[in-house]
Short mmCIF file of C-alpha atoms in Angstrom, two decimals:
data_model
loop_
_atom_site.label_atom_id
_atom_site.label_comp_id
_atom_site.label_asym_id
_atom_site.label_seq_id
_atom_site.Cartn_x
_atom_site.Cartn_y
_atom_site.Cartn_z
CA MET A 1 30.90 -59.38 7.20
CA THR A 2 32.13 -63.55 -0.81
CA GLY A 3 32.12 -64.73 -3.55
CA PRO A 4 32.00 -61.79 -2.25
CA ALA A 5 33.01 -58.78 -4.03
CA ASN A 6 30.36 -56.52 -0.95
CA LYS A 7 31.29 -56.14 2.41
CA LYS A 8 27.74 -56.20 4.82
CA ASN A 9 27.90 -55.20 8.29
CA VAL A 10 26.66 -57.15 11.61
CA ALA A 11 25.03 -54.60 14.09
CA ILE A 12 25.14 -56.15 17.03
CA GLY A 13 23.05 -53.64 19.54
CA LEU A 14 22.43 -54.61 23.36
CA MET A 15 20.42 -51.53 25.26
CA VAL A 16 17.51 -50.01 27.30
CA VAL A 17 14.81 -48.13 25.98
CA TRP A 18 13.11 -46.43 28.15
CA ILE A 19 10.39 -43.96 26.48
CA SER A 20 8.97 -41.43 28.88
CA MET A 21 5.17 -41.01 27.39
CA PRO A 22 2.76 -43.56 28.55
CA SER A 23 1.54 -47.12 26.49
CA GLU A 24 -1.32 -44.81 25.49
CA ALA A 25 -0.23 -42.21 23.37
CA GLN A 26 1.81 -44.03 21.21
CA ASP A 27 -0.07 -45.16 18.04
CA ARG A 28 0.96 -48.50 17.01
CA SER A 29 -1.69 -49.75 15.57
CA GLU A 30 0.11 -49.53 11.45
CA ALA A 31 3.05 -51.51 13.42
CA ARG A 32 5.06 -54.13 15.17
CA SER A 33 5.42 -55.23 18.54
CA MET A 34 8.45 -53.43 20.24
CA VAL A 35 10.98 -56.12 20.75
CA ILE A 36 12.16 -56.30 24.25
CA SER A 37 14.60 -59.62 25.55
CA ARG A 38 16.28 -60.33 28.57
CA TYR A 39 19.86 -60.93 26.36
CA GLY A 40 20.38 -58.48 24.04
CA ILE A 41 19.14 -57.96 20.24
CA VAL A 42 20.69 -59.17 16.81
CA ALA A 43 20.24 -57.62 13.97
CA THR A 44 21.91 -58.41 10.31
CA SER A 45 19.90 -58.96 6.87
CA GLN A 46 18.54 -61.63 7.70
CA THR A 47 16.96 -63.81 9.49
CA LEU A 48 18.37 -66.88 10.72
CA ALA A 49 22.18 -64.97 10.79
CA SER A 50 20.29 -63.17 13.45
CA GLN A 51 18.88 -65.96 15.33
CA ALA A 52 22.46 -67.32 15.04
CA GLY A 53 23.82 -64.09 17.15
CA ALA A 54 20.69 -64.29 19.50
CA GLN A 55 21.16 -68.20 20.42
CA ILE A 56 24.80 -67.10 21.18
CA LEU A 57 23.66 -64.37 23.39
CA ALA A 58 20.76 -66.73 25.15
CA GLY A 59 23.71 -69.41 26.11
CA GLY A 60 25.67 -66.81 27.66
CA GLY A 61 28.46 -65.21 24.87
CA SER A 62 29.40 -61.70 25.01
CA ALA A 63 28.54 -59.56 21.73
CA MET A 64 31.85 -60.18 19.78
CA ASP A 65 30.73 -63.54 20.13
CA ALA A 66 27.10 -62.82 18.77
CA ALA A 67 28.36 -61.37 15.99
CA ILE A 68 30.96 -63.66 14.32
CA ALA A 69 28.47 -66.24 14.57
CA ALA A 70 25.91 -63.38 12.95
CA ASN A 71 28.79 -63.47 10.54
CA ALA A 72 29.52 -66.41 10.18
CA ALA A 73 26.44 -67.57 9.77
CA LEU A 74 25.55 -64.45 6.91
CA GLY A 75 27.80 -66.01 4.96
CA VAL A 76 25.96 -69.21 4.60
CA VAL A 77 22.64 -67.92 4.27
CA GLU A 78 23.45 -64.65 2.17
CA PRO A 79 26.42 -65.72 0.23
CA MET A 80 26.68 -62.76 -2.31
CA SER A 81 27.52 -60.79 0.15
CA ASN A 82 30.00 -61.80 2.23
CA GLY A 83 31.65 -65.05 4.42
CA ILE A 84 35.16 -66.47 4.35
CA GLY A 85 36.18 -65.39 0.80
CA GLY A 86 35.72 -61.70 1.96
CA ASP A 87 37.24 -59.19 4.06
CA LEU A 88 35.97 -57.66 8.19
CA PHE A 89 35.94 -53.91 9.77
CA ALA A 90 34.33 -53.74 12.71
CA ILE A 91 33.51 -50.90 15.48
CA TYR A 92 33.36 -51.99 19.39
CA TRP A 93 32.21 -50.48 22.21
CA GLU A 94 32.99 -51.48 25.81
CA ALA A 95 31.16 -50.60 28.61
CA LYS A 96 33.20 -51.78 31.00
CA THR A 97 35.70 -50.22 29.91
CA GLY A 98 34.03 -46.91 28.12
CA LYS A 99 36.62 -47.32 25.07
CA LEU A 100 36.37 -48.11 21.93
CA THR A 101 38.01 -49.69 18.76
CA GLY A 102 39.16 -50.58 16.04
CA ILE A 103 40.10 -53.15 13.25
CA ASN A 104 41.03 -53.37 10.04
CA ALA A 105 40.99 -57.59 7.82
CA SER A 106 41.32 -56.03 4.72
CA GLY A 107 43.49 -58.94 3.13
CA TRP A 108 46.34 -57.29 1.15
CA ALA A 109 47.39 -57.08 -2.45
CA PRO A 110 49.54 -60.47 -3.97
CA SER A 111 53.13 -59.41 -3.88
CA ALA A 112 53.47 -60.61 -6.32
CA LEU A 113 51.21 -58.88 -8.16
CA THR A 114 52.60 -55.30 -8.60
CA LEU A 115 52.42 -52.18 -10.82
CA ASP A 116 54.76 -53.56 -12.99
CA ALA A 117 53.22 -57.27 -13.58
CA MET A 118 49.47 -55.20 -14.03
CA LYS A 119 51.41 -53.55 -16.91
CA ALA A 120 53.01 -55.99 -18.25
CA LYS A 121 49.35 -57.94 -18.44
CA GLY A 122 47.71 -54.76 -20.18
CA TYR A 123 45.77 -53.19 -17.85
CA SER A 124 47.02 -48.79 -16.74
CA ARG A 125 44.37 -49.62 -13.01
CA VAL A 126 42.86 -52.31 -11.14
CA PRO A 127 40.07 -54.19 -12.18
CA GLU A 128 37.07 -54.63 -9.85
CA GLU A 129 36.11 -58.61 -11.52
CA GLY A 130 39.01 -61.56 -12.24
CA ILE A 131 41.60 -63.28 -10.78
CA HIS A 132 43.15 -60.11 -10.39
CA SER A 133 41.42 -58.11 -8.46
CA VAL A 134 41.62 -61.35 -5.49
CA THR A 135 43.23 -59.38 -2.60
CA ALA A 136 43.86 -62.09 0.40
CA PRO A 137 40.88 -63.07 2.59
CA GLY A 138 40.81 -61.26 5.91
CA CYS A 139 37.70 -62.24 7.40
CA VAL A 140 38.74 -65.50 9.59
CA ALA A 141 41.63 -63.43 10.61
CA GLY A 142 39.83 -60.24 11.82
CA TRP A 143 37.42 -63.10 13.80
CA ASP A 144 40.58 -64.94 15.60
CA LYS A 145 41.82 -61.29 16.97
CA LEU A 146 37.80 -59.86 17.91
CA HIS A 147 37.45 -63.03 19.92
CA LYS A 148 41.18 -63.23 21.94
CA LYS A 149 40.07 -60.00 23.31
CA PHE A 150 36.30 -59.79 23.72
CA GLY A 151 35.32 -63.55 23.16
CA ARG A 152 33.38 -65.36 26.03
CA LEU A 153 32.11 -68.62 23.80
CA ARG A 154 35.17 -70.93 22.90
CA TRP A 155 35.91 -70.22 19.38
CA ALA A 156 34.57 -73.95 17.95
CA GLU A 157 31.16 -72.88 19.49
CA LEU A 158 30.69 -69.73 17.32
CA PHE A 159 30.56 -71.27 14.03
CA GLN A 160 27.40 -74.32 14.94
CA PRO A 161 24.86 -72.57 13.56
CA ALA A 162 27.13 -71.88 10.36
CA ILE A 163 27.38 -75.39 9.88
CA TYR A 164 24.54 -76.21 10.60
CA HIS A 165 22.72 -74.51 8.31
CA ALA A 166 25.47 -74.82 5.43
CA GLU A 167 24.77 -78.57 5.19
CA GLU A 168 21.06 -79.23 6.70
CA GLY A 169 20.52 -76.45 4.32
CA PHE A 170 18.35 -73.30 4.78
CA PRO A 171 15.26 -71.58 2.74
CA VAL A 172 16.13 -69.15 -0.11
CA THR A 173 15.01 -65.67 0.82
CA GLU A 174 13.35 -63.22 -1.98
CA ILE A 175 15.77 -60.37 -2.29
CA ILE A 176 18.64 -63.25 -1.67
CA GLN A 177 16.76 -64.82 -4.52
CA GLY A 178 16.65 -62.10 -6.40
CA HIS A 179 20.47 -60.96 -6.59
CA TRP A 180 21.15 -65.10 -6.56
CA ARG A 181 19.68 -64.75 -10.18
CA LEU A 182 21.18 -61.37 -11.50
CA SER A 183 24.36 -63.32 -11.01
CA THR A 184 23.74 -66.90 -12.62
CA SER A 185 26.09 -65.76 -16.03
CA LYS A 186 28.35 -65.21 -14.43
CA LEU A 187 28.02 -68.41 -11.91
CA ALA A 188 28.39 -70.05 -14.69
CA GLY A 189 31.40 -68.57 -16.18
CA ASP A 190 33.29 -70.77 -13.72
CA PRO A 191 33.38 -74.36 -12.72
CA GLY A 192 33.86 -74.10 -9.61
CA ALA A 193 30.97 -71.20 -8.44
CA ARG A 194 28.62 -72.77 -11.20
CA ARG A 195 29.18 -76.54 -9.05
CA LEU A 196 28.70 -75.05 -5.80
CA PHE A 197 26.05 -72.13 -6.40
CA LEU A 198 23.45 -73.01 -9.57
CA ARG A 199 21.96 -76.62 -10.13
CA ASP A 200 20.86 -77.54 -13.93
CA GLY A 201 22.71 -74.16 -14.74
CA MET A 202 20.26 -72.01 -12.09
CA ALA A 203 19.75 -70.16 -9.66
CA PRO A 204 17.98 -71.80 -6.95
CA ALA A 205 14.42 -70.66 -6.15
CA ILE A 206 12.37 -69.11 -4.00
CA GLY A 207 11.64 -72.04 -0.92
CA GLU A 208 13.83 -73.65 -2.19
CA VAL A 209 16.74 -75.29 0.50
CA PHE A 210 19.99 -75.04 -0.70
CA ARG A 211 23.12 -76.46 0.24
CA ASN A 212 27.02 -75.93 0.45
CA ALA A 213 28.56 -78.75 1.54
CA ASP A 214 31.59 -77.38 0.53
CA LEU A 215 30.93 -74.12 2.37
CA ALA A 216 29.87 -76.49 6.11
CA LYS A 217 33.40 -78.42 5.73
CA ALA A 218 35.60 -75.31 4.92
CA LEU A 219 34.18 -73.71 8.12
CA ARG A 220 33.54 -76.87 10.52
CA LEU A 221 38.05 -76.64 9.46
CA ILE A 222 38.33 -73.16 10.93
CA ALA A 223 35.99 -74.26 13.93
CA GLU A 224 38.81 -76.82 15.04
CA GLY A 225 41.89 -75.21 13.76
CA GLY A 226 41.17 -71.57 13.85
CA PRO A 227 42.38 -69.25 11.61
CA ALA A 228 46.03 -71.64 11.55
CA ALA A 229 44.24 -74.11 8.84
CA PHE A 230 42.21 -71.08 6.76
CA TYR A 231 45.50 -69.31 6.23
CA LYS A 232 47.85 -72.72 6.78
CA GLY A 233 46.11 -75.49 6.00
CA ALA A 234 43.44 -77.41 3.76
CA ILE A 235 41.48 -74.34 2.72
CA ALA A 236 44.85 -72.31 1.85
CA LYS A 237 45.72 -74.76 -0.51
CA ALA A 238 42.51 -74.50 -1.98
CA VAL A 239 42.60 -70.80 -2.59
CA LEU A 240 45.82 -71.01 -4.17
CA LYS A 241 44.94 -74.12 -6.03
CA THR A 242 41.98 -72.30 -7.32
CA SER A 243 44.08 -69.03 -7.43
CA ASP A 244 47.11 -70.46 -10.28
CA ARG A 245 43.95 -72.26 -12.47
CA LEU A 246 42.74 -69.25 -13.23
CA GLY A 247 45.64 -67.26 -13.68
CA GLY A 248 46.55 -65.14 -10.29
CA THR A 249 48.98 -64.79 -8.52
CA LEU A 250 48.34 -64.87 -4.74
CA ALA A 251 51.10 -66.95 -2.68
CA ALA A 252 52.04 -68.86 0.45
CA GLY A 253 53.01 -65.98 2.24
CA ASP A 254 50.09 -63.85 0.66
CA LEU A 255 47.93 -65.75 3.32
CA SER A 256 50.17 -67.23 6.37
CA GLU A 257 51.60 -63.76 7.07
CA PHE A 258 48.88 -61.62 7.05
CA GLU A 259 47.36 -60.39 10.32
CA ALA A 260 44.81 -57.86 10.87
CA GLU A 261 45.63 -54.77 11.93
CA TRP A 262 43.80 -52.80 15.34
CA VAL A 263 43.48 -48.89 14.32
CA GLU A 264 42.29 -46.26 16.13
CA PRO A 265 38.44 -45.28 15.09
CA ILE A 266 38.48 -41.91 13.28
CA ALA A 267 35.81 -39.00 14.55
CA THR A 268 34.46 -35.25 13.59
CA SER A 269 31.30 -34.65 14.69
CA TYR A 270 27.83 -33.17 13.44
CA ARG A 271 25.45 -30.67 15.44
CA GLY A 272 26.17 -32.41 18.51
CA TRP A 273 26.99 -35.67 17.59
CA LYS A 274 30.15 -37.48 17.51
CA VAL A 275 30.33 -39.81 14.43
CA TYR A 276 33.01 -42.76 14.25
CA GLU A 277 34.57 -44.96 11.52
CA LEU A 278 38.19 -45.82 10.90
CA PRO A 279 40.37 -44.90 9.48
CA PRO A 280 41.90 -45.49 5.17
CA ASN A 281 42.21 -48.04 3.58
CA GLY A 282 38.52 -48.03 4.70
CA GLN A 283 35.87 -45.55 3.24
CA GLY A 284 34.65 -44.21 6.51
CA VAL A 285 36.86 -40.92 5.73
CA ALA A 286 34.57 -40.13 2.94
CA ALA A 287 31.96 -40.10 5.89
CA LEU A 288 33.14 -37.91 7.93
CA GLU A 289 33.47 -35.52 5.09
CA MET A 290 30.70 -35.48 3.67
CA LEU A 291 28.90 -34.67 7.35
CA ASN A 292 31.00 -32.14 7.19
CA ILE A 293 30.41 -30.42 4.13
CA MET A 294 26.50 -31.11 4.54
CA GLU A 295 26.71 -29.25 8.55
CA ALA A 296 26.56 -25.62 6.59
CA PHE A 297 23.60 -26.57 5.15
CA ALA A 298 20.19 -26.25 7.19
CA LEU A 299 18.90 -29.51 5.22
CA PHE A 300 16.93 -29.79 8.89
CA GLN A 301 14.48 -26.73 6.72
CA TYR A 302 14.30 -28.52 3.23
CA ARG A 303 12.35 -30.91 2.63
CA PRO A 304 13.14 -34.73 1.46
CA GLN A 305 13.93 -35.64 -1.47
CA THR A 306 13.50 -31.98 -2.94
CA ALA A 307 16.16 -30.69 -5.63
CA LEU A 308 17.04 -28.40 -3.83
CA ALA A 309 18.06 -31.88 -0.44
CA LEU A 310 19.26 -34.11 -3.51
CA HIS A 311 21.42 -31.11 -4.57
CA THR A 312 22.87 -30.87 -1.80
CA LYS A 313 23.89 -34.10 -0.38
CA ILE A 314 24.80 -35.28 -3.98
CA GLU A 315 27.53 -32.87 -4.14
CA ALA A 316 28.40 -33.28 -0.89
CA GLU A 317 29.31 -36.71 -1.62
CA LYS A 318 30.89 -36.17 -4.87
CA LEU A 319 33.21 -33.43 -3.41
CA ALA A 320 33.86 -36.40 -0.08
CA TYR A 321 34.25 -39.35 -3.30
CA ALA A 322 36.81 -37.29 -5.23
CA ASP A 323 39.10 -36.26 -2.35
CA LEU A 324 38.99 -40.54 -0.82
#
């Protein structure tokens, strides 16, 4: 789940909901009908990505197959958030074994980007933007490990919806268009980004059909050649060429030697619920610490959005992030 600085999560739900109250007792006059499916439900932040995952489920794919397909499609239709240039984190529950599995596919920094190298460039901290904030993209390596362990369909099949939307185009929806428009000046500052994501110097309009032939080509290479196409083949060469052009330090070994890591999820309890997160280097431990702090307060007795309720939550966040 990238000219992408942000990471999006893809949620796959396979569930049966039993409602004990009679249907006439459920006032749904102001709501839509429940989503009911024989094959499962896929939830993402963009309809076409959710459809991609649902199609994989309907075709006999596993929940992980659907998650990968949805994640790949999301990188096409929501380009400001996620994609093959970013990282991946996942927690996966396997019903037949009753085991919870975690994976950390966040890439490492370039080996040449040492503290001394950063100081020599005039930095006292890692910048939040620019080529020196770029790490090895971990997403494709994460997909590969997850598919090998939990996948059912052929690898190449999972990328067909994303390739289709990249080649044929998709109508840009309003929230995505808003983020796109706000990034116009940043995208215009780089010739590659300007060519890919702007038309006559402008973000696409709401409802405009946007095509990304270059991304379709990259996804097809990944579908046909697996992660090696990304980390060792033509895509890797393109990534390194761009890094060199921008004065970065990313080297071939930074890509070819990267591997995603299986990790053991960590957990805490909150008012009778067990809550799982991934261990560091992610931020999950902060969420667990916030719950531990907030459990000491009777939040359920506070009126929502009051000063007392907000103060308790804000202070819990401040303490947890300080520790993080």
